[in-house]
XYZ file of C-alpha atoms in Angstrom:
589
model
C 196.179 19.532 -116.981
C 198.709 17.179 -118.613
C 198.470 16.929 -122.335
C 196.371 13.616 -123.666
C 198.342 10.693 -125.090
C 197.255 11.742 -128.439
C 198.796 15.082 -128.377
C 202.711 13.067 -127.820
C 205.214 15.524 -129.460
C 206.999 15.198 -132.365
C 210.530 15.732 -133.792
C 211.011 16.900 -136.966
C 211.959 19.973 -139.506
C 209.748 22.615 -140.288
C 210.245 25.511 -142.758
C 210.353 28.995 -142.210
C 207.050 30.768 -144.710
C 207.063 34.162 -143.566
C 209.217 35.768 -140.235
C 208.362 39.495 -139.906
C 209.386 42.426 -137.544
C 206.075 43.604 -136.271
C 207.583 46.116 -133.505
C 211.086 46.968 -132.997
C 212.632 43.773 -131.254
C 209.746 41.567 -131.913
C 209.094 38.903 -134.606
C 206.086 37.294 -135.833
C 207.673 33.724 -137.200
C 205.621 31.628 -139.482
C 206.520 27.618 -139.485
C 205.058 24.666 -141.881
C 206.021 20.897 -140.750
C 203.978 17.539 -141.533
C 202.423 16.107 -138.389
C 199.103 14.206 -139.180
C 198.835 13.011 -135.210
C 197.874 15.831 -133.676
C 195.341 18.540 -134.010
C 196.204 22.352 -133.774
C 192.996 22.898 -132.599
C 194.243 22.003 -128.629
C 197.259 24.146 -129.004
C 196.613 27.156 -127.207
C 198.663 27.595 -124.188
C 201.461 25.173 -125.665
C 204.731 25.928 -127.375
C 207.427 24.558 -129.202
C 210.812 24.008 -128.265
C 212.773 25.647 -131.682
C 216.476 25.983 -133.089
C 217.608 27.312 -136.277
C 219.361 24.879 -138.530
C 222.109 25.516 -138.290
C 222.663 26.494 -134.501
C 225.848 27.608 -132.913
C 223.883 26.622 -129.906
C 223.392 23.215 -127.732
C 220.014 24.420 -126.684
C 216.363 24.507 -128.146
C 214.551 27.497 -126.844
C 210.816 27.484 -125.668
C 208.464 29.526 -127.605
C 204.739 29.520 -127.237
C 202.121 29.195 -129.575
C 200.719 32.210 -130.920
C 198.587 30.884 -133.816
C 197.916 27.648 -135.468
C 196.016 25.810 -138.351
C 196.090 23.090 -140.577
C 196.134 23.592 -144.010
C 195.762 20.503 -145.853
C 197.449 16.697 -146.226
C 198.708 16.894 -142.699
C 200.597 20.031 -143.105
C 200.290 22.125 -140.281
C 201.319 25.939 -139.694
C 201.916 27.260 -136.123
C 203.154 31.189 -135.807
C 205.254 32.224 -133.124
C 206.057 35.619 -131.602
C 209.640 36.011 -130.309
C 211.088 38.716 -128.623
C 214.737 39.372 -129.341
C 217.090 39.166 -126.359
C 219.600 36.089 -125.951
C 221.625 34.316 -128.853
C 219.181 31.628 -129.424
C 216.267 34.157 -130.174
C 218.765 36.501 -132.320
C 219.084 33.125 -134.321
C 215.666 32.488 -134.902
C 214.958 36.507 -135.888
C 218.135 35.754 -138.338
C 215.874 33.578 -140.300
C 214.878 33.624 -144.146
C 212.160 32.443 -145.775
C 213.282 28.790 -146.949
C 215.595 28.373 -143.900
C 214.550 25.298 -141.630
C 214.004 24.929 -138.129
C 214.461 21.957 -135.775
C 211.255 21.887 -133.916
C 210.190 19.734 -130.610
C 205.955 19.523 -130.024
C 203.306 20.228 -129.136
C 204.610 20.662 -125.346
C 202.955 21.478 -122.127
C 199.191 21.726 -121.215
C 196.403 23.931 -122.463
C 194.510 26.597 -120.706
C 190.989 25.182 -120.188
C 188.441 27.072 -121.597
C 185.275 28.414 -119.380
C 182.012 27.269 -119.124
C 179.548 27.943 -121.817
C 178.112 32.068 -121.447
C 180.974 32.502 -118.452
C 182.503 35.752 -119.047
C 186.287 35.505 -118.590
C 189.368 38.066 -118.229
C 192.464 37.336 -120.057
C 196.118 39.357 -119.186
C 198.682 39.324 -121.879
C 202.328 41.104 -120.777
C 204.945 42.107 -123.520
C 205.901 38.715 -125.221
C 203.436 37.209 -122.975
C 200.727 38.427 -125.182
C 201.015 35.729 -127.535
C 199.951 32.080 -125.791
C 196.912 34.288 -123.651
C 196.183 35.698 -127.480
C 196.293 32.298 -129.066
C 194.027 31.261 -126.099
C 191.214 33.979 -126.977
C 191.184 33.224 -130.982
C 189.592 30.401 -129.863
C 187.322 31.603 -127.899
C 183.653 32.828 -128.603
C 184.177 36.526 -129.773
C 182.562 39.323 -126.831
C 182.842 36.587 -124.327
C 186.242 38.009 -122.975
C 187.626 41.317 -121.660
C 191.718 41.560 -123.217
C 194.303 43.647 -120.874
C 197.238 44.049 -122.850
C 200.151 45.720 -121.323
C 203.592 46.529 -122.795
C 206.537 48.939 -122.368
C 205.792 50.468 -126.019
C 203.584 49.936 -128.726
C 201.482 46.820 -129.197
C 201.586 43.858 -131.011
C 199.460 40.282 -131.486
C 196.060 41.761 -131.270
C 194.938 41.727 -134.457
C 192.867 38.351 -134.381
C 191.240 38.572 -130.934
C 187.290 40.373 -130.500
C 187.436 40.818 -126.883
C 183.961 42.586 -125.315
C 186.151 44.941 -124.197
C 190.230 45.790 -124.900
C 192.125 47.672 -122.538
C 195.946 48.274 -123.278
C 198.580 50.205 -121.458
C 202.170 50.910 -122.526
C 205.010 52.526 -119.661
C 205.453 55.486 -121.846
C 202.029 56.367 -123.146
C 202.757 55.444 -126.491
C 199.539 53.439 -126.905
C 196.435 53.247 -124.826
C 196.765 54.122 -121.343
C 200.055 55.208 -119.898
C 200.697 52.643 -116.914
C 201.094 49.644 -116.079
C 198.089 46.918 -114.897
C 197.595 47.775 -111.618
C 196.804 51.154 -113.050
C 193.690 49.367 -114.818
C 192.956 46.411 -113.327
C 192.522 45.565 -109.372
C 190.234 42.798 -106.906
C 187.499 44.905 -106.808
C 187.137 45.384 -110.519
C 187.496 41.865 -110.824
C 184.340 41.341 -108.668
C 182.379 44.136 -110.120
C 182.755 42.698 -114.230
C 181.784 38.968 -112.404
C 184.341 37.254 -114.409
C 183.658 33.274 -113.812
C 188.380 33.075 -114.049
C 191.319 34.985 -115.057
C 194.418 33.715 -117.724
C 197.024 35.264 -117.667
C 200.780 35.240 -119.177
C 203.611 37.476 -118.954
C 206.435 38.819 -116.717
C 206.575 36.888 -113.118
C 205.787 40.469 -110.903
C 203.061 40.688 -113.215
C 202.019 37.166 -112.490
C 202.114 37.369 -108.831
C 200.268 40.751 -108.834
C 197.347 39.027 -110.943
C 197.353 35.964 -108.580
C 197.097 38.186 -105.374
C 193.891 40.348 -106.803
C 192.117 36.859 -107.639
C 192.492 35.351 -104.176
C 191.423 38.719 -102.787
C 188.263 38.084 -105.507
C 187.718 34.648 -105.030
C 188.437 33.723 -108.584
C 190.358 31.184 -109.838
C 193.072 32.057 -112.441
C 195.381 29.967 -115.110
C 198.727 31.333 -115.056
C 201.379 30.559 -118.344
C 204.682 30.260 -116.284
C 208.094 30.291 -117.994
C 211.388 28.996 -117.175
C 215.029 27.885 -118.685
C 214.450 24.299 -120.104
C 216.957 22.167 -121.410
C 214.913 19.107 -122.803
C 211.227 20.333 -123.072
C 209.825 16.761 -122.036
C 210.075 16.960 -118.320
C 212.882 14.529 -118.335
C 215.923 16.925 -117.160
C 214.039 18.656 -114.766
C 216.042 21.952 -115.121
C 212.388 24.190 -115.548
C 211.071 23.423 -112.239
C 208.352 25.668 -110.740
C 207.563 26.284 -106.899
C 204.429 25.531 -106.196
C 202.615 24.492 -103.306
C 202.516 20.537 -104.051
C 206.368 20.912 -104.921
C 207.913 21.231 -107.556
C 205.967 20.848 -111.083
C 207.840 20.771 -114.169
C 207.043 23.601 -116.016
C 207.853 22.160 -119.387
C 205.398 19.301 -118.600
C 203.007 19.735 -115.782
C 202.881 23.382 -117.485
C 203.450 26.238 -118.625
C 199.726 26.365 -117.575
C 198.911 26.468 -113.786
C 196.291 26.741 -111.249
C 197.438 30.350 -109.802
C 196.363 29.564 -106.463
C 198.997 26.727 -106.757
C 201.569 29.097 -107.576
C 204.790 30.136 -104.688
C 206.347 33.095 -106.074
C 209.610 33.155 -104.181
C 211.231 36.718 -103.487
C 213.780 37.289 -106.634
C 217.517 38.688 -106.053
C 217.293 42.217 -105.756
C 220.120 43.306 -108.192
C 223.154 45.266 -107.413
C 223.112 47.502 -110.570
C 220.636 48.970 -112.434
C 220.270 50.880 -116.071
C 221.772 54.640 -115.139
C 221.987 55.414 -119.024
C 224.096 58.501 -118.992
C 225.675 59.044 -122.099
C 227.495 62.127 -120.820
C 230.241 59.548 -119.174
C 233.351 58.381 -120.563
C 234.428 55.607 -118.821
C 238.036 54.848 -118.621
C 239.065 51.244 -118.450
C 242.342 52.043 -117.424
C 244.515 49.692 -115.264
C 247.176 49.173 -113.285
C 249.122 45.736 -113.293
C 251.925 45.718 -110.667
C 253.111 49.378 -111.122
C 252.842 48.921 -114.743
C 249.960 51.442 -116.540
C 247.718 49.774 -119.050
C 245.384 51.662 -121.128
C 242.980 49.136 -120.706
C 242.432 45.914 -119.280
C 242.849 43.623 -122.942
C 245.426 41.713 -123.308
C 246.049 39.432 -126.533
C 247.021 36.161 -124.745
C 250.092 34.457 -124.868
C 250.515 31.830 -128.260
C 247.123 33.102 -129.937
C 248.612 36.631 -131.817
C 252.370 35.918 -132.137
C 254.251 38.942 -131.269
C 252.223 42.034 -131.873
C 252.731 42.829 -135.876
C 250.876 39.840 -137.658
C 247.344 40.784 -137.168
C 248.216 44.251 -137.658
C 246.450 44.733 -141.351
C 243.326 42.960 -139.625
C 242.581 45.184 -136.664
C 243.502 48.627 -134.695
C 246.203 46.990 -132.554
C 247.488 49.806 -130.599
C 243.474 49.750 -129.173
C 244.805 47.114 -127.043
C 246.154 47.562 -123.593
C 249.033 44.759 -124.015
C 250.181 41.808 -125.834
C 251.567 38.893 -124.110
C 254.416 37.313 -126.480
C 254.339 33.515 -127.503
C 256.155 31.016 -125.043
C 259.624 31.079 -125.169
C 262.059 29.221 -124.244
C 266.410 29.748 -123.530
C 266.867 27.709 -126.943
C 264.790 27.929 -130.395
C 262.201 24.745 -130.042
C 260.721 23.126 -132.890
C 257.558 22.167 -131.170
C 255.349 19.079 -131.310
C 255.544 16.405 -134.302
C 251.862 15.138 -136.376
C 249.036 17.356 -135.602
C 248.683 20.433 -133.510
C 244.812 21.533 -134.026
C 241.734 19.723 -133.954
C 238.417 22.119 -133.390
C 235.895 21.039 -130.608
C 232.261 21.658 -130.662
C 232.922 25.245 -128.621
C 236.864 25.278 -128.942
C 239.893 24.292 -129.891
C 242.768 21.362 -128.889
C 246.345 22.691 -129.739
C 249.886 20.606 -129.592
C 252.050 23.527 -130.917
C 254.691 22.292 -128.259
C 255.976 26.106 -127.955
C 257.671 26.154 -131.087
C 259.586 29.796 -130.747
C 262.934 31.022 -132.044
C 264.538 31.244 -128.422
C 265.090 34.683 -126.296
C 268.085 35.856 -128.034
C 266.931 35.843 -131.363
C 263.279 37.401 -129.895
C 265.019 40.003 -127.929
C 266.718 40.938 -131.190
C 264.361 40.510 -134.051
C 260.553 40.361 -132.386
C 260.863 42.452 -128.745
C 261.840 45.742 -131.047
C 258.539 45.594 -132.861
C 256.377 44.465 -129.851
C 258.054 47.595 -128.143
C 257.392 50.356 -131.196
C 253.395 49.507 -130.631
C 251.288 51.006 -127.594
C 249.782 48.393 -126.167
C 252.376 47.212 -122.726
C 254.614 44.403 -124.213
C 254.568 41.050 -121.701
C 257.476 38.301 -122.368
C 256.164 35.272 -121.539
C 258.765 33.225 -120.294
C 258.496 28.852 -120.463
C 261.344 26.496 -119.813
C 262.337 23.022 -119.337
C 264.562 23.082 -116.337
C 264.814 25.306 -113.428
C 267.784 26.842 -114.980
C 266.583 27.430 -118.058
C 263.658 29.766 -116.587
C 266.104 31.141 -114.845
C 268.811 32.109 -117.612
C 265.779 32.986 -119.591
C 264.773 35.734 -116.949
C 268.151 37.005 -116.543
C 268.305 37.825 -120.020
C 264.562 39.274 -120.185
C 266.381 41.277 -117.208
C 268.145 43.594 -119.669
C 265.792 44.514 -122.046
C 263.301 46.857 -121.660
C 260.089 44.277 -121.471
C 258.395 45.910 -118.793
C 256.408 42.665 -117.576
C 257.551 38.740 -117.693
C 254.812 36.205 -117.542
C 255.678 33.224 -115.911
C 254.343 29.988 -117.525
C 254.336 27.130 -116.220
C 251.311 26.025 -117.014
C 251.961 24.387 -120.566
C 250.291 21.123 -120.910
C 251.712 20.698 -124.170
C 255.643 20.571 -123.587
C 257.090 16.944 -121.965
C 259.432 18.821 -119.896
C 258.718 21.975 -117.837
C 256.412 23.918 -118.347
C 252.944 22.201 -116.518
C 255.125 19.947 -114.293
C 256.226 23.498 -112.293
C 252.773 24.114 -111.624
C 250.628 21.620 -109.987
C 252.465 21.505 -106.877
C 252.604 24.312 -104.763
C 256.423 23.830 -104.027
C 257.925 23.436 -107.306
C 255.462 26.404 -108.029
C 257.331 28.547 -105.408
C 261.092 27.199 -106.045
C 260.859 28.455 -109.631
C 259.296 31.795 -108.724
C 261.592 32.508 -106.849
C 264.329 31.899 -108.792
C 262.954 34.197 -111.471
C 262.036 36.775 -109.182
C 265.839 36.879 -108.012
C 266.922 36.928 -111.730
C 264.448 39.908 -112.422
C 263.873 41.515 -109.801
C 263.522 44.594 -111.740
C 260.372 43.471 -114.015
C 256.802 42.724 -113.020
C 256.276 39.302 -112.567
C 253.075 37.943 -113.418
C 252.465 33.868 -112.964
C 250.320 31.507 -115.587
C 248.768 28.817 -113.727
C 247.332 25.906 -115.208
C 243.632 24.414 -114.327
C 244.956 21.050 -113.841
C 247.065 21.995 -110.741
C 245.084 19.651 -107.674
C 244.368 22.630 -106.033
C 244.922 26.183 -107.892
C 243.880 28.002 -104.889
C 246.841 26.668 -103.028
C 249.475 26.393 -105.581
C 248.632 30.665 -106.396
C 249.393 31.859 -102.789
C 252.476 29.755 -102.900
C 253.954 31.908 -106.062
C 252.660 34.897 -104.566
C 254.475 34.286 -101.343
C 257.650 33.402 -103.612
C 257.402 36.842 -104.987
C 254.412 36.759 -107.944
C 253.475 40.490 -108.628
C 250.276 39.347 -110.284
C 248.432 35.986 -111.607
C 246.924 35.197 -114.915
C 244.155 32.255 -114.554
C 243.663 29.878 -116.086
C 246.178 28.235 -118.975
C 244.510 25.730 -121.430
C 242.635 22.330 -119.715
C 244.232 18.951 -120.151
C 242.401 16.762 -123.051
C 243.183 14.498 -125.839
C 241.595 13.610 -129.130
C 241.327 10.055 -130.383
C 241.368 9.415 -134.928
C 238.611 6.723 -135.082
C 239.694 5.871 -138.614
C 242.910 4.678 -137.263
C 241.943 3.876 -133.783
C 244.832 5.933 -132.020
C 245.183 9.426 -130.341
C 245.013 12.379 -132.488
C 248.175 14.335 -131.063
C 251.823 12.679 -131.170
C 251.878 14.004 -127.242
C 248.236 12.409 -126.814
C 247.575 15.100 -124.477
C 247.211 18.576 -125.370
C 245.472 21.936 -124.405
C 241.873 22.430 -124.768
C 240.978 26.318 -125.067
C 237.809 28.379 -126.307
C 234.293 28.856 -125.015
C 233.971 25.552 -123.640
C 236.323 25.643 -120.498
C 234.996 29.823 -119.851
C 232.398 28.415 -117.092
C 235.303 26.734 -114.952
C 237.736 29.757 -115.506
C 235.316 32.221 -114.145
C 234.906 30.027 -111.660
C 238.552 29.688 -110.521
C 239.127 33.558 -110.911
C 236.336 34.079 -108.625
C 237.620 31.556 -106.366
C 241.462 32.836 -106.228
C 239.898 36.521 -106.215
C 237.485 35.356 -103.119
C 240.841 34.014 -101.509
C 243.085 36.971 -102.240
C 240.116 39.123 -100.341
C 240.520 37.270 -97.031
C 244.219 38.250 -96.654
C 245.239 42.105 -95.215
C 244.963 43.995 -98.099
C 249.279 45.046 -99.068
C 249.106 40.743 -99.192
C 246.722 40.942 -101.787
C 248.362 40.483 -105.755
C 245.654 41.305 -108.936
C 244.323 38.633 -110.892
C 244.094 38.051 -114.698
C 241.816 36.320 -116.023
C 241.148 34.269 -119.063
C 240.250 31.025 -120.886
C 237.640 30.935 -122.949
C 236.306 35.471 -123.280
C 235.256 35.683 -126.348
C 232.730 38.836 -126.311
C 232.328 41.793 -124.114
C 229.665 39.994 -121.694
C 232.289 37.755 -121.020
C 234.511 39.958 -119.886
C 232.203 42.227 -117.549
C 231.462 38.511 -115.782
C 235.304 38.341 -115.574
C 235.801 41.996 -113.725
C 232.837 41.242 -111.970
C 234.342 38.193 -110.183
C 237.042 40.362 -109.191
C 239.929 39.914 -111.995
C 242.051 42.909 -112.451
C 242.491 42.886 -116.466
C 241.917 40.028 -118.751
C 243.404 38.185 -121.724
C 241.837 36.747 -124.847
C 243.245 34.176 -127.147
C 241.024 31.363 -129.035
C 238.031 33.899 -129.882
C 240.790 35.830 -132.047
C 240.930 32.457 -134.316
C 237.151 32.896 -134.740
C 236.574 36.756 -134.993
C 239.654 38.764 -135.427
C 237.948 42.025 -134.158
C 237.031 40.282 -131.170
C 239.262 42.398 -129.048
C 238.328 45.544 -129.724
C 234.565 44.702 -130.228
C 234.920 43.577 -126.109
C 236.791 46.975 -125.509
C 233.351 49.039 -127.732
C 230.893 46.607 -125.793
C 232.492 47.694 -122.348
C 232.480 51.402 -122.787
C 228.863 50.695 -123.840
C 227.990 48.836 -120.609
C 229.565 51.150 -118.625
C 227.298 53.983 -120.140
C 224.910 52.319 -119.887
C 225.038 51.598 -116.428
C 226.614 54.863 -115.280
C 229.887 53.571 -114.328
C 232.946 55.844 -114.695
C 235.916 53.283 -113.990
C 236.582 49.546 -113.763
C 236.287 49.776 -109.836
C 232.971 50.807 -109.774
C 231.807 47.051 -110.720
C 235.190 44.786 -110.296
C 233.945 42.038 -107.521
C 230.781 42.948 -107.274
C 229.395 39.484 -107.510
C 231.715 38.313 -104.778
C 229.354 37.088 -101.984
């Protein structure tokens, strides 16, 4: 079922003529691109892979054919139904008429169309509804039966003539209220004599319609989907398990034999949709004996000291601010360039400029102590001493928490060197702890440490109160103008969206550690590098961190904050969770 050498893909631009919301959440989009090599007369069953130009993303997504026809001179238009739901599809839906589109195909295979007067049944499910749609335009009208099921409403129908239509929504809204096993079963199958079955939609649905042909003996053509990366069958990221192996669904699909088909047993999920408005969650936490409204902390170097992004947002919504680096002496920072944006990110060399602690604890520590959100010094040096000094005089003030860091990669002295070996790691957390021992200490570890894991339960048995994770990841830049690296330091910090993957994945490691000890052993975890919305953050709790801190997404969105604290009430309603417990480490396996 491969697609014919004369239907290769193509790469190319098309423009948007027409993108309309035909039911809440779904869009009809309508695409015009020159291709005079293929025919759009195969192209049921196929798709596209699309983008919007521009994209904030990396990935094309896969979107099937609904309609297509040529029009004249080689220009060709192919409509596309898309349902809402990631950031890819919210692009696409974000469209204007005018607006291009970066656009990969024809890809995949075709369903196969029956034998002349065979009398065939075709399933369409939610979104599903458009390739199995597509497929039965081109059919002879009355020689098909359409089941069309959805959760509300209906959509894509409009150019089918099926013998007979049969549609069901979950809430009644629209034909029958159910769902297809309500309308459609093996012996029904064998009673209309259909000669095969297509059908396209969501997987249970799929296996359900594969089970009721083998009971009927009749073969069916199933439209399978999956996450796809390239769309050629190079990458082999969309693989589907079928009884051969794996096929690439991208291109040995989406079309399959359904008796081919092995539809493994999914994860059954640990939460489910509770919806009950009547809760009001509270997100408050405790950090080390000190109260926190809730668990958002402006991190460290990316919001100053509390008062300068006061005009832009509701700061005392936040449950702390952690202060920028500073050091026993006022530091100047790095020489030549600090910033240079990444594709998902930034690379700073700021070097820690500050004004030193005695001019913070007199002119900045009053202001970050008038505002609600629980002030955090964080505390950087370049000698043992100096963290030391530096505590003592944090010591008499009333800064409630001191955040350890030493985890700068951006400093030639100090600050990272402390923290990749577990020893050094220990010997200055200790010596803080004894100069504080009245403040909650909290330690900043840096990704770049040879192994995190070990170097956090050596500052916890030193006397760490808490840990944030992780600090920005090693990188350098390189001027190809001038042939030489970017930053005076050549190495600096990399921060943002980019490294969020291997934070969560450290948190969750540390947090999957800390569990394994007796439980008074056990210290919280902070998390960060890299949040920049609220489904960031609910990953974060959910691999066990105890509050987290944001810092490069402020750059890009000022609101940011507060928009994660709005989005995690939400979730928490939505889900019918009354406090951060109810979910923190629940994907710890």
């Amino acid at each position: 079922m491969n697609c014919p050498e004369n239907d290769k893909p193509i790469f190319t631009t098309a423009n948007v003529v027409e993108l309309t919301e035909i039911q809440k959440g779904i869009f009809q989009l309508e695409l015009e691109y020159f291709n005079d090599k293929v025919s759009t007369d195969n192209f049921s069953g196929k798709f596209f892979m699309l983008k919007a130009c521009p994209s904030a993303l990396t990935l094309s997504r896969p979107i099937s054919v609904f309609h297509a026809e040529t029009l004249s001179d080689g220009i060709q238009r192919v409509v596309f139904l898309i349902l809402l739901k990631g950031q890819g599809t919210k692009e696409l839906c974000s469209l204007k008429i005018g607006d291009k589109v970066s656009l990969i195909g024809p890809l995949g295979n075709s369903f196969q169309p029956p034998l002349e007067n065979e009398k065939c049944c075709i399933i369409g499910g939610g979104i599903g509804v458009a390739p199995v749609a597509g497929f039965a335009e081109s059919l002879n009208p009355n020689s098909y039966d359409f089941y069309a099921c959805f959760k509300t409403g209906g959509y894509g129908l409009d150019k089918i003539k099926p013998a007979k239509m049969v549609i069901t929504t979950d809430d009644g809204s629209r034909g029958k209220k159910g769902m297809l096993p309500d309308v459609l079963t093996a012996s029904e199958l064998k009673q209309n004599k259909y000669s095969s079955v297509y059908a396209c939609g969501p997987e249970p649905m799929l296996a359900y319609v594969q089970k009721i042909c083998e009971q009927a003996d009749i073969p069916c053509y199933l439209s399978m989907e999956a996450r796809m990366a390239c769309g050629m069958g190079a990458c082999l990221g969309c693989t589907i398990t079928t009884k051969q192996g794996n096929k690439r669904c991208c291109k040995d699909g989406p079309v399959f034999l359904g008796q081919d088909l092995v539809f493994l047993e999914k994860k059954k999920p640990v939460i489910s949709v509770c919806n009950n408005e009547n809760i009001e969650p509270t997100l408050e936490v405790n950090i080390a004996g000190v109260k926190f409204e809730n668990p958002i902390i402006a991190a460290s170097g990316t919001f100053g000291y509390g008062n300068e992004y006061e005009s832009l947002i509701e700061i005392n919504r936040l449950g702390g601010i952690c202060s920028k680096g500073l050091t026993l002496e006022p530091k100047a920072g790095n020489t030549g360039i600090r910033l240079q944006e990444t594709s998902s990110g930034i690379i700073n060399s700021i070097g820690l400029e500050n004004p030193g602690i005695s001019t913070f604890i007199k002119e900045q520590l009053p202001k970050m102590l008038s505002l609600k959100p629980v002030t955090i010094a964080n505390l950087s040096g370049s000698s043992l001493e100096t963290y030391v000094e530096g505590a003592t005089f944090l010591s008499k003030t009333a800064v409630p928490m001191i955040e350890l860091n030493i985890s700068c990669p951006n400093v030639k002295a100090g600050g990272m060197a402390f923290g990749l070996q577990p020893e050094a790691a220990a010997e200055v957390t200790a010596a803080v702890r004894k100069a504080a021992p009245n403040k909650s200490l909290m330690v900043k570890l840096s990704p770049n440490a040879p192994d995190v894991i070990e170097v956090a339960h050596a500052v916890r048995q030193s006397g760490a109160d808490a840990i944030s994770l992780i600090n920005t990841v090693q990188a350098i830049a390189i001027d190809i103008e001038k042939g030489v690296p970017l930053f005076d330091n050549i190495r600096a910090g990399l921060s943002g969206p980019a490294i969020k993957p291997l934070a969560l994945r450290l948190v969750y490691d540390l947090v999957k550690s800390m569990n394994s000890l007796p439980e008074k052993q056990r210290i919280p975890v902070i998390g960060l590098g890299g949040i920049s919305c609220w489904q960031d953050a609910i990953e974060f709790i959910m691999a066990g961190a105890t509050a987290l801190q944001v810092g490069t997404a402020t750059f890009a969105n000022p609101t940011c904050m507060t928009e994660i604290i709005d989005g995690m009430v939400a979730f928490m309603k939505r889900k019918g969770f009354k406090k951060l417990e109810d979910f923190r480490g629940i994907a710890q396996i």
